DNA sequence: TACTTAACTTAGTATGCTCAGG
DNA sequence: CCTGAGCATACTAAGTTAAGTA
């Protein structure tokens, strides 16, 4: 039903564009931002978390764990305790019974359609997490069949109830961030020249100069804005003497520095195994020390525990701030977030944190303010963590709720195209775009602070062209604008007459640089969506349409007779349909042509090999006919096998070639990671006997562990 | 403000290719 | 002619951090 998306024409060209447009930003400034407060937050039983409150309880914890472990092995221990669990937990069916309750055999804890439902997760089950989580020393104790590959039991957070009251954790302990290594001055033989003359720079100025030198090969160091911004910020780091001497960037010669860094990176590549190993070990040590935190009794991986090193800012697209100095972050800039009863991270000797706070309504461990845009950066957990996983799961549940009422919503906005109120028409047309074309919401942005990019609500008249008739189709809208990351969106879309007429109306008497939807912004739109469905926002449509498209495409494209590579090609094609819908592009790999050519050569070679094998088979057959002995029969058989094998190999290569060609400028990763309900993929794998490893790599499997664990082959999005 | 989504960069690994020696 | 070590190249995964949304 939603399969009729308009796809991009794939004339992809994320190239340049005019950024000289001046917009009149006189929109309704609706500053109200709603915070979705999930009301009805029942208290989670505090008692359950009691042992997360104190570090020193950990001993006891482990003992308990051991005890539990003994019971665990038969897999049934889950069921004992907990009286009130019964009725709610039952339907969740995580405990091995065939799941078949609700429509998909999987009841979502996020969908609270019926009032009863919200009690759903409330039964305490915390003990379970303790059992689940042991990291070492398992095998010995619980004997039995440990045979397999030591499947170190993972904590299944998705089998536990969640916090519902905005609390994100009860206990949080970590070691703080890893700072960028201090600046190492250049050896004295690496010289900087100004106006042809050697000049020794002060350490501060030298460091910033090296940032520029490292980028010398990049095209953007030639850009005016970049150079201007850089030079301005560089001068701030100079001594007054340097400042007065160095007045023209064009007279600066960084080439020796640049050569030096190139040599360094060569040297790094040429390091001996031992040296590399040493570095690897050091990294591993750092990871072990700083890469994990304890959150509510569980050790969780941190995503980005290293603080971004200083350097020159390179925004994407035509960014007004490119080239500015991104300054070094010091402990004094850092806000630590952890629980009161944890062991606080220590700042490096002789330094202090800016602040240590204990806010368990947020998920971040560390934050600092970045100096380019003044925005806040965070250290948070890995996608495999409970806190990220729950959110991800929830996102897909939201999209599935939209699925249930999307018909109604579509009918509604179609109705609204006819409204006498301009703002309602605009809202309805915008929503139509968001739904049909999977456009982003399009928040307004501060002019001059970022690259000039737009989304749906911020589209300007200049971004679309109306064609009464085009290529034999009526009412075609041609979109051409730069979206997120300055990726070009180009698409020609036939729309309904009513939409077309509305667009004409919206564009009437406007300048190219005027807003198309002058009565609309994301805040207004989302407020409206909120009324249509609880929790609905613009981006839910993207998730919904991406996931539903994958599912439809998989149904359409997969045939069970196909072999594994062919099925995987089908999967990739389905994935690709989504990527195209969402406009996920990539620069064609630099070596694309060549690697394509190599593949072709291989295919040709394989074809020849096949021909040879066939010839041989033929002659073997002929031979067998004449000789009629066992030996020659056997020979025929083995030749047959050979032919088959080669045919298969050839097929594989050809599939690979097709896949790669089709994928030239399409990036599959983004949709796979962010928009496609992983349960669809898992179910597909189960249904067609495809190993999950063919679809998800290790990281992805970690991120989607919840889905891999819970989705059955009949899962339906 | 907090959190997700995004493309790009770099590092790491797999694969393929060459050539010496069996 | 085959094997397999050593190296180059190609491909993938991981890491980085900017740019969105709400």
XYZ file of C-alpha atoms (C1' of nucleotides) in Angstrom:
761
model
C 0.000 0.000 0.000
C 2.842 2.240 0.513
C 4.876 0.674 -2.162
C 4.321 3.404 -4.630
C 7.229 5.511 -3.744
C 8.786 7.745 -6.222
C 12.327 6.917 -6.668
C 15.066 9.207 -7.490
C 16.129 9.273 -11.014
C 19.563 8.673 -9.796
C 21.187 11.338 -11.763
C 23.454 11.728 -8.951
C 25.657 14.661 -8.721
C 26.340 15.977 -5.366
C 28.404 18.636 -6.862
C 28.414 22.302 -6.430
C 25.629 24.688 -6.241
C 24.908 28.268 -5.759
C 25.099 29.199 -2.193
C 24.537 32.790 -2.870
C 20.898 32.828 -2.185
C 19.599 35.134 0.404
C 16.659 33.936 2.261
C 14.060 35.905 3.937
C 13.522 34.133 7.129
C 10.356 35.497 8.447
C 8.600 32.406 9.385
C 6.438 31.740 12.236
C 8.785 31.124 14.994
C 7.110 28.510 16.965
C 9.527 28.020 19.688
C 7.525 25.588 21.680
C 9.271 22.344 21.779
C 7.422 19.578 23.198
C 8.982 17.002 25.289
C 7.306 13.797 24.913
C 6.694 12.936 28.448
C 5.664 9.402 28.650
C 3.231 10.044 31.352
C 1.946 7.082 33.151
C 5.323 6.231 34.400
C 4.810 3.814 37.057
C 7.421 3.566 39.655
C 9.795 0.843 39.005
C 10.356 -1.090 42.088
C 13.263 0.526 43.693
C 14.162 -2.450 45.668
C 15.168 -4.294 42.600
C 17.930 -1.926 41.994
C 19.205 -1.773 45.433
C 22.275 -3.668 44.693
C 23.247 -1.374 41.981
C 23.511 1.464 44.343
C 26.697 0.576 46.012
C 29.865 -0.484 44.513
C 30.857 -2.555 47.381
C 27.927 -4.755 46.893
C 29.644 -6.191 43.943
C 31.164 -8.992 45.863
C 27.902 -10.160 46.984
C 26.687 -9.692 43.517
C 29.162 -12.104 42.189
C 28.341 -14.629 44.758
C 24.741 -14.395 43.881
C 25.583 -14.706 40.345
C 27.451 -17.884 40.881
C 24.628 -19.285 42.796
C 22.195 -18.391 40.124
C 24.324 -19.750 37.446
C 23.964 -23.222 38.760
C 20.281 -23.016 38.319
C 20.456 -21.317 35.047
C 21.757 -23.992 32.853
C 18.590 -25.841 32.167
C 17.180 -22.658 30.843
C 14.092 -22.862 32.918
C 15.258 -21.060 35.968
C 13.782 -17.904 34.623
C 10.411 -19.014 35.498
C 10.634 -19.628 39.106
C 10.297 -16.670 41.361
C 8.103 -13.769 40.773
C 4.552 -14.016 41.534
C 3.187 -10.971 39.822
C 5.176 -11.562 36.719
C 2.787 -14.107 35.447
C 0.126 -12.370 33.580
C 2.179 -9.688 32.011
C 5.316 -11.472 31.209
C 3.492 -14.359 29.869
C 2.613 -12.751 26.642
C 6.106 -11.691 26.016
C 7.107 -15.215 25.515
C 10.779 -14.837 25.703
C 11.204 -17.943 27.671
C 11.283 -20.520 25.042
C 7.657 -21.150 24.492
C 6.507 -20.722 20.983
C 5.636 -17.121 20.731
C 2.326 -16.620 19.171
C 0.290 -14.307 21.179
C -0.273 -11.239 19.206
C -0.264 -10.592 15.592
C 3.372 -11.191 15.133
C 3.958 -13.465 17.923
C 5.789 -10.736 19.595
C 4.200 -8.310 21.834
C 5.742 -4.987 21.836
C 6.280 -3.332 25.128
C 6.274 0.000 23.427
C 2.879 -0.187 22.013
C 0.484 0.758 24.613
C -2.666 0.535 22.667
C -4.827 -0.764 25.418
C -4.680 0.740 28.803
C -3.911 -2.582 30.366
C -0.866 -2.707 28.385
C 1.115 -0.179 30.163
C 1.621 -2.361 33.113
C 3.194 -4.691 30.821
C 6.788 -4.589 31.727
C 6.434 -3.866 35.277
C 7.162 -7.027 36.929
C 10.596 -6.908 38.375
C 13.050 -9.157 36.841
C 16.244 -7.749 37.754
C 17.745 -10.837 39.175
C 17.827 -12.166 35.754
C 20.300 -9.706 34.560
C 22.656 -10.841 37.191
C 22.453 -14.356 36.088
C 22.872 -13.533 32.519
C 25.878 -11.547 32.765
C 28.737 -13.620 33.833
C 31.853 -13.015 31.935
C 34.282 -15.590 33.060
C 34.661 -18.829 34.823
C 31.503 -20.252 33.488
C 32.333 -23.579 32.026
C 33.868 -25.263 34.975
C 31.128 -24.681 37.440
C 28.043 -25.604 35.590
C 29.421 -28.612 33.877
C 26.960 -30.148 31.477
C 27.247 -29.574 27.804
C 29.540 -26.689 27.440
C 30.746 -28.285 24.317
C 30.128 -25.574 21.798
C 32.154 -22.535 21.153
C 31.931 -21.218 24.599
C 29.008 -18.941 23.938
C 29.753 -16.566 26.692
C 26.335 -15.641 27.773
C 25.209 -12.222 26.875
C 22.901 -10.182 28.897
C 19.510 -10.089 27.300
C 18.325 -6.712 28.384
C 15.351 -7.006 26.100
C 13.927 -9.611 28.399
C 13.745 -7.176 31.238
C 11.376 -4.400 31.963
C 12.422 -0.884 31.261
C 12.516 2.310 33.120
C 9.434 4.248 32.296
C 9.868 7.387 34.281
C 12.544 9.179 32.345
C 15.244 7.674 34.520
C 17.976 6.261 32.365
C 20.035 4.462 34.986
C 20.474 4.062 38.691
C 24.152 3.432 38.798
C 26.829 4.697 36.470
C 30.561 4.468 36.852
C 33.288 5.122 34.313
C 36.843 6.331 33.949
C 36.199 9.518 32.033
C 37.523 10.425 28.598
C 40.861 9.808 26.956
C 42.404 13.085 25.911
C 44.178 13.725 22.671
C 47.939 13.260 22.994
C 49.796 16.493 23.680
C 51.383 18.328 20.821
C 54.838 17.185 19.852
C 56.935 19.979 18.395
C 58.503 19.381 15.030
C 62.142 18.364 14.843
C 64.270 21.390 14.144
C 65.180 20.246 10.655
C 61.609 20.593 9.511
C 61.321 24.204 8.598
C 58.626 26.673 7.876
C 59.246 29.476 5.406
C 57.610 32.806 5.090
C 58.196 34.727 1.923
C 60.989 32.293 1.141
C 62.772 32.849 4.430
C 63.045 30.304 7.207
C 61.123 31.220 10.299
C 60.993 29.383 13.581
C 57.463 29.362 14.920
C 56.411 29.454 18.533
C 54.980 26.136 19.700
C 51.405 27.418 19.680
C 51.597 28.820 16.188
C 53.526 25.829 14.990
C 50.877 23.397 16.151
C 48.154 25.176 14.229
C 50.421 25.408 11.228
C 50.840 21.647 11.277
C 47.083 21.226 11.056
C 47.111 23.158 7.846
C 50.188 21.377 6.570
C 48.527 18.027 7.075
C 45.678 19.075 4.831
C 47.719 20.584 2.074
C 46.758 17.894 -0.398
C 43.121 18.538 0.100
C 41.321 20.646 -2.349
C 39.636 22.704 0.303
C 42.866 24.294 1.493
C 42.639 26.220 -1.748
C 39.204 27.525 -0.943
C 38.905 31.108 -0.016
C 36.648 30.659 2.950
C 38.828 27.927 4.323
C 42.001 29.943 4.004
C 40.449 33.045 5.404
C 39.026 31.284 8.441
C 42.193 29.392 9.021
C 44.416 32.398 8.811
C 42.250 34.380 11.137
C 42.303 31.682 13.774
C 45.939 30.925 13.250
C 46.873 34.503 13.921
C 45.177 34.261 17.270
C 47.701 31.643 18.271
C 50.709 33.622 17.159
C 53.015 35.691 19.321
C 52.758 39.386 18.666
C 56.009 39.215 16.805
C 54.720 36.458 14.549
C 51.518 38.316 14.102
C 53.249 41.316 12.743
C 55.465 39.347 10.410
C 53.030 36.798 9.080
C 50.429 38.818 7.289
C 49.806 36.869 4.127
C 48.902 33.211 4.024
C 49.971 33.009 0.413
C 53.522 33.651 1.467
C 53.535 30.746 3.884
C 55.345 27.651 2.814
C 54.251 24.548 4.710
C 55.710 22.086 2.268
C 58.480 20.769 4.490
C 56.003 20.117 7.232
C 53.731 18.416 4.815
C 56.544 16.216 3.546
C 57.493 15.394 7.068
C 54.021 14.140 7.931
C 53.833 12.118 4.801
C 57.101 10.515 5.701
C 55.769 9.866 9.172
C 52.761 8.071 7.921
C 54.928 6.063 5.567
C 57.114 5.167 8.495
C 54.079 4.099 10.426
C 53.058 1.787 7.679
C 56.557 0.389 7.483
C 56.777 -0.434 11.160
C 57.788 -3.904 12.138
C 55.299 -6.390 13.377
C 56.530 -6.018 16.907
C 56.090 -2.287 16.884
C 52.632 -2.611 15.477
C 51.766 -5.210 18.027
C 52.939 -2.960 20.770
C 50.703 -0.180 19.596
C 47.854 -2.565 19.294
C 48.374 -3.750 22.820
C 48.481 -0.234 24.098
C 45.235 0.521 22.332
C 43.716 -2.557 23.802
C 44.830 -1.514 27.244
C 43.263 1.884 26.787
C 40.094 0.274 25.555
C 39.936 -2.010 28.542
C 40.497 0.814 30.933
C 38.406 3.562 29.387
C 36.216 1.805 26.884
C 33.685 0.418 29.305
C 31.476 1.638 32.050
C 29.270 0.023 34.614
C 25.663 0.885 34.196
C 23.160 -0.739 36.479
C 25.159 -3.860 37.180
C 26.305 -4.370 33.657
C 29.538 -3.654 31.986
C 28.756 -1.776 28.804
C 30.879 -0.655 25.927
C 31.376 3.060 25.409
C 31.107 4.358 21.863
C 33.583 7.239 21.698
C 35.715 7.496 24.786
C 38.450 9.449 23.034
C 38.047 13.161 22.886
C 38.264 14.699 19.472
C 41.760 16.006 18.866
C 42.339 19.619 17.860
C 42.498 20.427 14.175
C 40.920 22.499 11.496
C 37.203 22.271 11.136
C 35.995 20.896 7.877
C 32.252 21.115 7.633
C 30.475 19.326 4.854
C 29.436 21.119 1.725
C 29.840 24.815 1.449
C 30.363 25.523 5.064
C 30.975 29.110 6.161
C 33.154 27.951 9.048
C 35.470 25.627 7.215
C 39.085 26.095 8.181
C 38.425 27.424 11.644
C 40.527 26.095 14.478
C 38.917 23.396 16.500
C 40.611 23.875 19.762
C 42.091 21.321 22.088
C 39.758 20.101 24.798
C 41.181 20.181 28.297
C 39.934 18.598 31.518
C 38.674 22.029 32.548
C 36.196 21.870 29.654
C 34.801 18.523 30.662
C 31.600 17.780 32.470
C 31.467 14.334 33.997
C 28.200 12.581 34.536
C 28.114 9.550 36.822
C 26.257 8.353 39.831
C 26.929 9.770 43.233
C 27.807 6.459 44.715
C 30.284 5.543 42.011
C 33.994 5.977 41.947
C 34.382 9.245 40.053
C 36.814 9.445 37.203
C 39.996 11.297 38.068
C 41.164 14.238 35.990
C 44.775 14.059 34.811
C 47.257 15.098 37.515
C 47.249 18.808 38.159
C 43.946 19.424 36.415
C 40.298 19.658 37.355
C 37.035 18.793 35.688
C 34.748 21.628 34.890
C 31.997 19.862 36.762
C 30.899 16.492 38.036
C 27.188 15.973 37.962
C 24.797 13.164 38.634
C 21.951 13.393 36.188
C 20.346 10.046 35.629
C 17.751 11.473 33.308
C 20.350 11.532 30.534
C 22.500 8.853 28.986
C 25.801 10.615 28.469
C 28.905 10.069 30.540
C 30.972 13.048 29.487
C 30.238 16.281 27.680
C 32.020 19.397 26.535
C 31.226 22.427 24.454
C 32.769 22.571 21.067
C 34.096 25.921 19.912
C 33.046 26.065 16.251
C 29.276 26.044 16.614
C 29.162 26.213 20.372
C 27.279 22.955 20.459
C 27.692 20.256 23.027
C 29.465 17.014 22.323
C 28.896 13.854 24.278
C 30.445 10.570 25.154
C 27.775 7.932 25.108
C 27.406 4.181 24.975
C 27.882 1.796 22.136
C 24.900 0.735 20.005
C 25.097 -2.700 21.590
C 24.288 -1.226 24.971
C 20.964 -1.611 26.623
C 20.298 2.079 26.612
C 20.808 2.463 22.885
C 19.206 -0.815 21.992
C 16.003 -0.092 23.824
C 15.710 3.201 22.079
C 16.304 1.600 18.737
C 13.727 -1.071 19.361
C 11.306 1.556 20.488
C 11.873 3.480 17.285
C 10.758 0.522 15.209
C 7.791 -0.089 17.416
C 6.771 3.480 16.814
C 7.055 2.923 13.092
C 4.917 -0.166 13.371
C 2.296 1.832 15.156
C 2.330 4.241 12.272
C 1.767 1.308 9.971
C -1.472 0.623 11.747
C -2.859 4.078 11.211
C -1.077 5.312 8.131
C -4.138 4.853 5.946
C -6.105 7.113 8.151
C -3.361 9.702 8.159
C -3.013 9.575 4.418
C -6.715 10.011 3.967
C -6.515 12.937 6.312
C -3.808 14.828 4.531
C -5.434 14.240 1.201
C -8.509 15.758 2.628
C -6.471 18.673 3.909
C -5.214 19.498 0.437
C -8.620 20.999 -0.044
C -8.679 23.027 3.122
C -9.452 26.689 2.809
C -6.708 27.431 5.248
C -3.380 27.936 3.654
C -1.435 26.659 6.615
C -3.341 23.427 6.567
C -2.788 22.917 2.879
C 0.869 23.566 3.266
C 1.064 21.179 6.142
C -0.767 18.537 4.145
C 1.421 18.879 1.085
C 4.558 18.821 3.156
C 3.403 15.714 4.914
C 2.662 14.129 1.591
C 6.265 14.743 0.545
C 7.585 13.395 3.790
C 5.500 10.308 3.401
C 5.935 9.669 -0.295
C 9.499 10.784 -0.754
C 10.839 10.027 2.695
C 12.132 13.562 3.010
C 13.553 14.755 6.295
C 11.602 17.212 8.382
C 13.756 20.209 7.568
C 14.348 22.279 10.656
C 15.235 25.873 10.123
C 18.872 26.671 10.626
C 20.733 29.739 11.551
C 21.966 31.450 8.481
C 25.689 31.810 8.098
C 26.361 29.213 10.765
C 26.115 26.176 8.588
C 25.997 25.101 4.976
C 22.827 26.024 3.161
C 20.892 22.789 3.186
C 17.203 22.103 3.483
C 14.646 19.467 4.319
C 10.954 19.341 3.619
C 9.680 22.224 5.728
C 12.569 24.461 4.754
C 12.296 23.907 1.008
C 12.464 27.100 -0.988
C 10.774 27.978 -4.215
C 14.047 27.658 -6.074
C 14.269 24.000 -5.106
C 11.422 22.797 -7.219
C 10.253 23.226 -10.756
C 6.741 22.438 -11.815
C 6.044 20.758 -15.109
C 2.478 20.579 -16.229
C 3.573 17.797 -18.463
C 6.875 16.036 -18.815
C 7.963 12.862 -20.563
C 4.398 11.911 -21.132
C 3.451 12.340 -17.512
C 1.236 14.977 -16.045
C 1.970 17.172 -13.091
C 5.597 16.474 -12.562
C 7.544 18.137 -9.776
C 11.264 18.362 -10.222
C 13.169 18.545 -6.957
C 16.708 19.756 -6.790
C 18.172 20.730 -3.471
C 20.961 19.988 -1.057
C 19.898 17.981 1.951
C 21.717 16.803 5.019
C 25.471 16.678 4.581
C 24.963 18.719 1.420
C 23.956 15.618 -0.463
C 22.004 16.546 -3.515
C 18.454 15.385 -3.821
C 17.317 15.279 -7.378
C 14.052 13.698 -8.329
C 11.267 14.097 -10.824
C 7.984 13.075 -9.352
C 4.540 12.917 -10.836
C 2.111 14.125 -8.209
C -1.594 14.349 -7.958
C -3.275 17.244 -9.604
C -4.401 18.684 -6.331
C -0.883 18.706 -4.972
C 0.338 20.314 -8.128
C -2.244 23.043 -7.942
C -1.397 23.668 -4.351
C 2.266 23.975 -5.173
C 1.479 26.517 -7.846
C -0.434 28.433 -5.272
C 2.377 28.280 -2.729
C 4.854 29.498 -5.283
C 2.788 32.312 -6.597
C 4.304 35.741 -6.248
C 7.361 34.502 -4.478
C 11.034 34.979 -5.104
C 13.169 31.890 -5.693
C 14.748 32.275 -2.293
C 11.435 32.424 -0.466
C 10.175 29.546 1.592
C 7.838 27.228 -0.208
C 5.917 26.499 2.952
C 5.849 29.926 4.489
C 3.145 28.959 6.946
C 4.862 25.870 8.183
C 7.836 24.717 10.170
C 8.843 21.447 11.736
C 7.490 22.404 15.086
C 4.026 23.073 13.682
C 4.134 19.938 11.629
C 5.198 17.751 14.494
C 2.594 19.200 16.748
C 0.022 18.201 14.219
C 1.487 14.737 13.858
C 1.369 14.354 17.582
C -2.348 14.820 17.394
C -2.709 12.206 14.715
C -0.843 9.599 16.685
C 0.806 9.657 20.048
C 4.549 9.963 19.646
C 4.411 10.544 15.909
C 7.008 12.853 14.389
C 8.190 13.475 10.853
C 11.087 11.103 11.004
C 8.881 8.178 11.900
C 7.670 8.222 8.303
C 11.168 7.686 7.083
C 11.625 4.726 9.365
C 8.249 3.339 8.506
C 8.587 3.713 4.772
C 12.107 2.335 4.772
C 11.157 -0.741 6.735
C 7.949 -1.452 4.911
C 9.748 -1.080 1.608
C 12.367 -3.585 2.637
C 9.743 -6.054 3.644
C 7.776 -5.660 0.446
C 10.824 -5.848 -1.709
C 12.048 -8.951 0.047
C 8.717 -10.611 -0.494
C 8.757 -9.657 -4.099
C 12.320 -10.452 -4.971
C 13.183 -13.555 -3.039
C 12.463 -16.887 -4.607
C 13.075 -19.940 -2.535
C 14.560 -21.896 -5.403
C 17.441 -19.487 -5.661
C 20.761 -20.392 -4.187
C 22.322 -18.438 -1.408
C 24.245 -15.856 -3.450
C 21.181 -15.121 -5.552
C 19.085 -14.656 -2.451
C 21.647 -12.325 -1.067
C 21.563 -10.364 -4.260
C 17.838 -10.070 -3.755
C 18.399 -8.863 -0.258
C 20.862 -6.269 -1.424
C 18.436 -5.132 -4.054
C 15.717 -4.716 -1.503
C 18.161 -2.838 0.672
C 19.102 -0.766 -2.325
C 15.516 0.186 -3.012
C 15.427 1.629 0.468
C 18.724 3.428 0.095
C 17.453 5.036 -3.083
C 14.239 6.033 -1.415
C 16.162 7.624 1.422
C 18.717 9.126 -0.941
C 21.699 7.512 0.707
C 24.496 8.217 -1.668
C 28.176 7.680 -1.632
C 30.995 8.895 -3.755
C 31.817 6.104 -6.163
C 34.918 4.394 -4.811
C 38.035 5.846 -6.354
C 39.013 2.504 -7.720
C 35.586 1.571 -8.901
C 36.274 1.411 -12.603
C 39.382 -0.573 -12.153
C 37.910 -3.060 -9.779
C 34.961 -3.506 -12.090
C 37.329 -4.196 -14.891
C 39.244 -6.712 -12.830
C 36.055 -8.493 -12.049
C 35.145 -8.608 -15.697
C 38.510 -10.099 -16.522
C 37.902 -12.726 -13.945
C 34.520 -13.467 -15.380
C 35.938 -13.833 -18.845
C 38.598 -16.142 -17.565
C 35.996 -18.171 -15.786
C 33.912 -18.394 -18.907
C 36.831 -19.717 -20.810
C 37.510 -22.188 -18.096
C 33.925 -23.272 -18.310
C 34.146 -23.774 -22.032
C 37.215 -25.876 -21.539
C 35.554 -27.937 -18.890
C 32.570 -28.483 -21.119
C 34.761 -29.599 -23.952
C 36.472 -32.008 -21.684
C 33.200 -33.326 -20.482
C 32.079 -33.895 -24.015
C 35.128 -35.804 -24.970
C 34.950 -37.781 -21.771
C 31.405 -38.694 -22.633
C 32.365 -39.733 -26.095
C 35.175 -41.675 -24.675
C 32.898 -43.412 -22.231
C 30.494 -44.327 -24.954
C 33.190 -46.139 -26.826
C 34.974 -47.737 -23.915
C 32.012 -48.489 -21.710
C 34.129 -49.186 -18.695
C 33.909 -48.038 -15.112
C 36.887 -45.843 -15.308
C 35.632 -43.706 -18.130
C 32.218 -43.428 -16.544
C 33.849 -42.141 -13.459
C 35.743 -39.689 -15.542
C 32.512 -38.402 -17.006
C 31.063 -37.972 -13.567
C 33.994 -36.024 -12.313
C 33.988 -33.826 -15.396
C 30.346 -33.147 -14.858
C 31.053 -32.116 -11.338
C 33.797 -29.847 -12.525
C 31.504 -28.155 -14.993
C 28.918 -27.652 -12.323
C 31.415 -26.219 -9.952
C 32.702 -23.789 -12.507
C 29.232 -22.766 -13.498
C 28.489 -21.985 -9.933
C 31.637 -19.977 -9.579
C 30.815 -18.063 -12.705
C 27.353 -17.354 -11.452
C 28.748 -16.086 -8.226
C 31.083 -13.738 -10.030
C 28.350 -12.444 -12.238
C 26.100 -11.825 -9.319
C 28.905 -10.008 -7.626
C 29.433 -7.854 -10.686
C 25.772 -6.973 -10.952
C 25.563 -6.173 -7.304
C 28.586 -3.970 -7.417
C 27.552 -2.144 -10.538
C 24.146 -1.401 -9.129
C 25.739 -0.216 -5.981
C 28.141 2.209 -7.534
C 26.901 5.308 -5.839
C 24.451 3.901 -3.374
C 25.342 3.426 0.250
C 23.511 0.561 1.885
C 24.991 0.929 5.331
C 23.030 3.898 6.543
C 19.628 2.397 5.968
C 20.686 -0.955 7.289
C 21.933 0.628 10.462
C 19.291 3.227 11.046
C 16.079 2.631 9.169
C 15.456 -1.027 8.616
C 13.793 -2.931 11.390
C 16.400 -5.633 11.935
C 13.723 -8.162 12.714
C 12.674 -8.084 9.087
C 16.135 -9.146 8.041
C 16.429 -11.718 10.770
C 13.100 -13.228 9.846
C 14.102 -13.320 6.223
C 17.311 -15.104 7.069
C 15.490 -17.658 9.124
C 12.853 -18.184 6.524
C 15.308 -18.798 3.729
C 18.070 -20.446 5.649
C 20.556 -17.674 5.128
C 23.189 -17.402 7.845
C 22.777 -14.100 9.593
C 26.479 -13.422 9.094
C 25.804 -12.899 5.414
C 23.666 -9.923 6.212
C 25.131 -8.481 9.384
C 28.786 -8.269 10.298
C 30.009 -8.599 13.840
C 29.282 -5.049 14.951
C 25.887 -5.148 13.366
C 25.087 -8.408 15.041
C 26.005 -6.868 18.335
C 23.849 -3.875 17.731
C 20.924 -5.999 16.638
C 21.362 -8.772 19.161
C 17.890 -8.099 20.470
C 16.339 -8.608 17.068
C 18.394 -11.665 16.271
C 17.303 -13.180 19.515
C 13.635 -12.425 19.324
C 12.523 -12.437 15.703
C 11.102 -15.640 14.316
C 10.768 -16.465 10.668
C 7.205 -15.283 10.556
C 7.908 -11.870 11.979
C 6.041 -9.194 10.176
C 6.868 -5.552 10.430
C 19.956 20.052 25.247
C 20.143 15.371 24.068
C 20.148 12.116 21.020
C 20.057 9.925 16.056
C 21.703 9.813 11.524
C 25.374 10.486 8.126
C 29.328 10.345 5.118
C 33.960 10.087 5.116
C 38.600 8.487 6.790
C 41.609 5.204 8.485
C 42.899 0.752 10.036
C 42.707 -3.901 9.508
C 42.031 -7.995 7.019
C 41.390 -10.814 3.104
C 42.602 -11.787 -1.321
C 45.417 -12.125 -5.181
C 49.832 -12.110 -7.466
C 54.713 -13.074 -8.073
C 58.415 -15.643 -7.754
C 61.713 -18.842 -5.459
C 62.386 -23.352 -4.348
C 60.879 -28.120 -4.265
C 54.477 -27.719 -12.617
C 53.116 -26.901 -7.887
C 53.438 -24.655 -3.310
C 53.668 -21.348 -0.391
C 56.002 -17.099 1.493
C 55.977 -12.340 1.014
C 54.119 -8.523 -0.635
C 50.711 -5.441 -3.078
C 46.116 -4.363 -3.650
C 41.215 -4.420 -2.807
C 37.606 -4.637 0.268
C 35.457 -4.253 4.746
C 35.017 -2.838 9.364
C 35.733 0.428 12.685
C 36.279 4.950 14.035
C 35.375 9.850 13.621
C 32.768 13.697 13.946
C 29.481 16.650 11.424
C 24.704 17.463 10.729
C 20.391 16.363 11.406
C 15.715 15.847 14.578
C 12.779 16.978 18.399
